[in-house]
Amino acid sequence: MSNESLAEQIMIHAHALPEGQPLFTKQLLGLGTRAGVDQALSRLAKSGALLRVGRGIYVRPIEGRFGTRPPETGRLVEAIAEARGETIASHGAAAANALGLTTQVPTRSVYLTSGRSRTLNLGKLRVGLQHVPAWQLTLAGKPGGQIVRALAWLGPQRAQELSPLLKRKAPRGAIEEVARARMRLPDWMARQVSELAG
């Protein structure tokens, strides 16, 4: 297969994927040799037809009326995590902000992961994936999980100070959800959650 037709086949595959769905080099090895696939992907990334997100990971940019843009970050990160069998969740600063516990808005896009720490590139945007202990990913994807990550980011003292605010701002049932999972949490957080739930 010529390099042109290999690139065309890769783009056909990329266009068949939903918006923000990553394309992994390993998925394309049935189309040609590893060297051929790597060369075609490199050329497609240089031309702007694909964005190179990380090692062996590409994504098709979204075309809008104002030009091309990277896909939505959260959707892409979730798709990569699912493909790699990782658990991911928003950073504690983002969780605290979403719960109204801080007005600080994270300046960097960072997610917590059960996988290795690394940086993804979405055009000019850098997205950090930070490895954390399993307890910080407790209830990932659930309202109670935001509480866990917000408390972890705040630390014991600030979490204690903001506990009345958290009790008012937490989504209905979220504190009880965390209380049921407190066996997985550090002692200080388990105590804090017990007080909140009490």
Tab-separated table of N, CA and C in Angstrom, residues 1-8 36 39-40 43:
chain	number	residue	atom	x	y	z
A	1	MET	N	0.848	-1.188	0.000
A	1	MET	CA	0.000	0.000	0.000
A	1	MET	C	0.885	1.240	0.000
A	2	SER	N	0.554	2.203	-0.852
A	2	SER	CA	1.360	3.422	-0.923
A	2	SER	C	1.107	4.279	0.315
A	3	ASN	N	2.049	5.199	0.571
A	3	ASN	CA	1.911	6.081	1.725
A	3	ASN	C	0.655	6.937	1.639
A	4	GLU	N	0.294	7.379	0.397
A	4	GLU	CA	-0.896	8.204	0.221
A	4	GLU	C	-2.150	7.422	0.584
A	5	SER	N	-2.250	6.186	0.086
A	5	SER	CA	-3.453	5.411	0.371
A	5	SER	C	-3.492	4.982	1.840
A	6	LEU	N	-2.343	4.784	2.478
A	6	LEU	CA	-2.312	4.469	3.904
A	6	LEU	C	-2.844	5.662	4.707
A	7	ALA	N	-2.398	6.860	4.349
A	7	ALA	CA	-2.891	8.064	5.016
A	7	ALA	C	-4.389	8.222	4.798
A	8	GLU	N	-4.866	7.926	3.575
A	8	GLU	CA	-6.305	8.002	3.292
A	8	GLU	C	-7.079	7.015	4.149
A	36	GLY	N	5.390	2.241	8.428
A	36	GLY	CA	4.518	2.931	7.481
A	36	GLY	C	3.406	3.706	8.180
A	39	GLN	N	4.905	6.761	9.918
A	39	GLN	CA	5.226	7.821	8.960
A	39	GLN	C	3.963	8.530	8.487
A	40	ALA	N	2.918	7.758	8.185
A	40	ALA	CA	1.665	8.356	7.718
A	40	ALA	C	1.051	9.235	8.809
A	43	ARG	N	3.007	12.495	9.102
A	43	ARG	CA	2.672	13.431	8.025
A	43	ARG	C	1.290	14.049	8.239
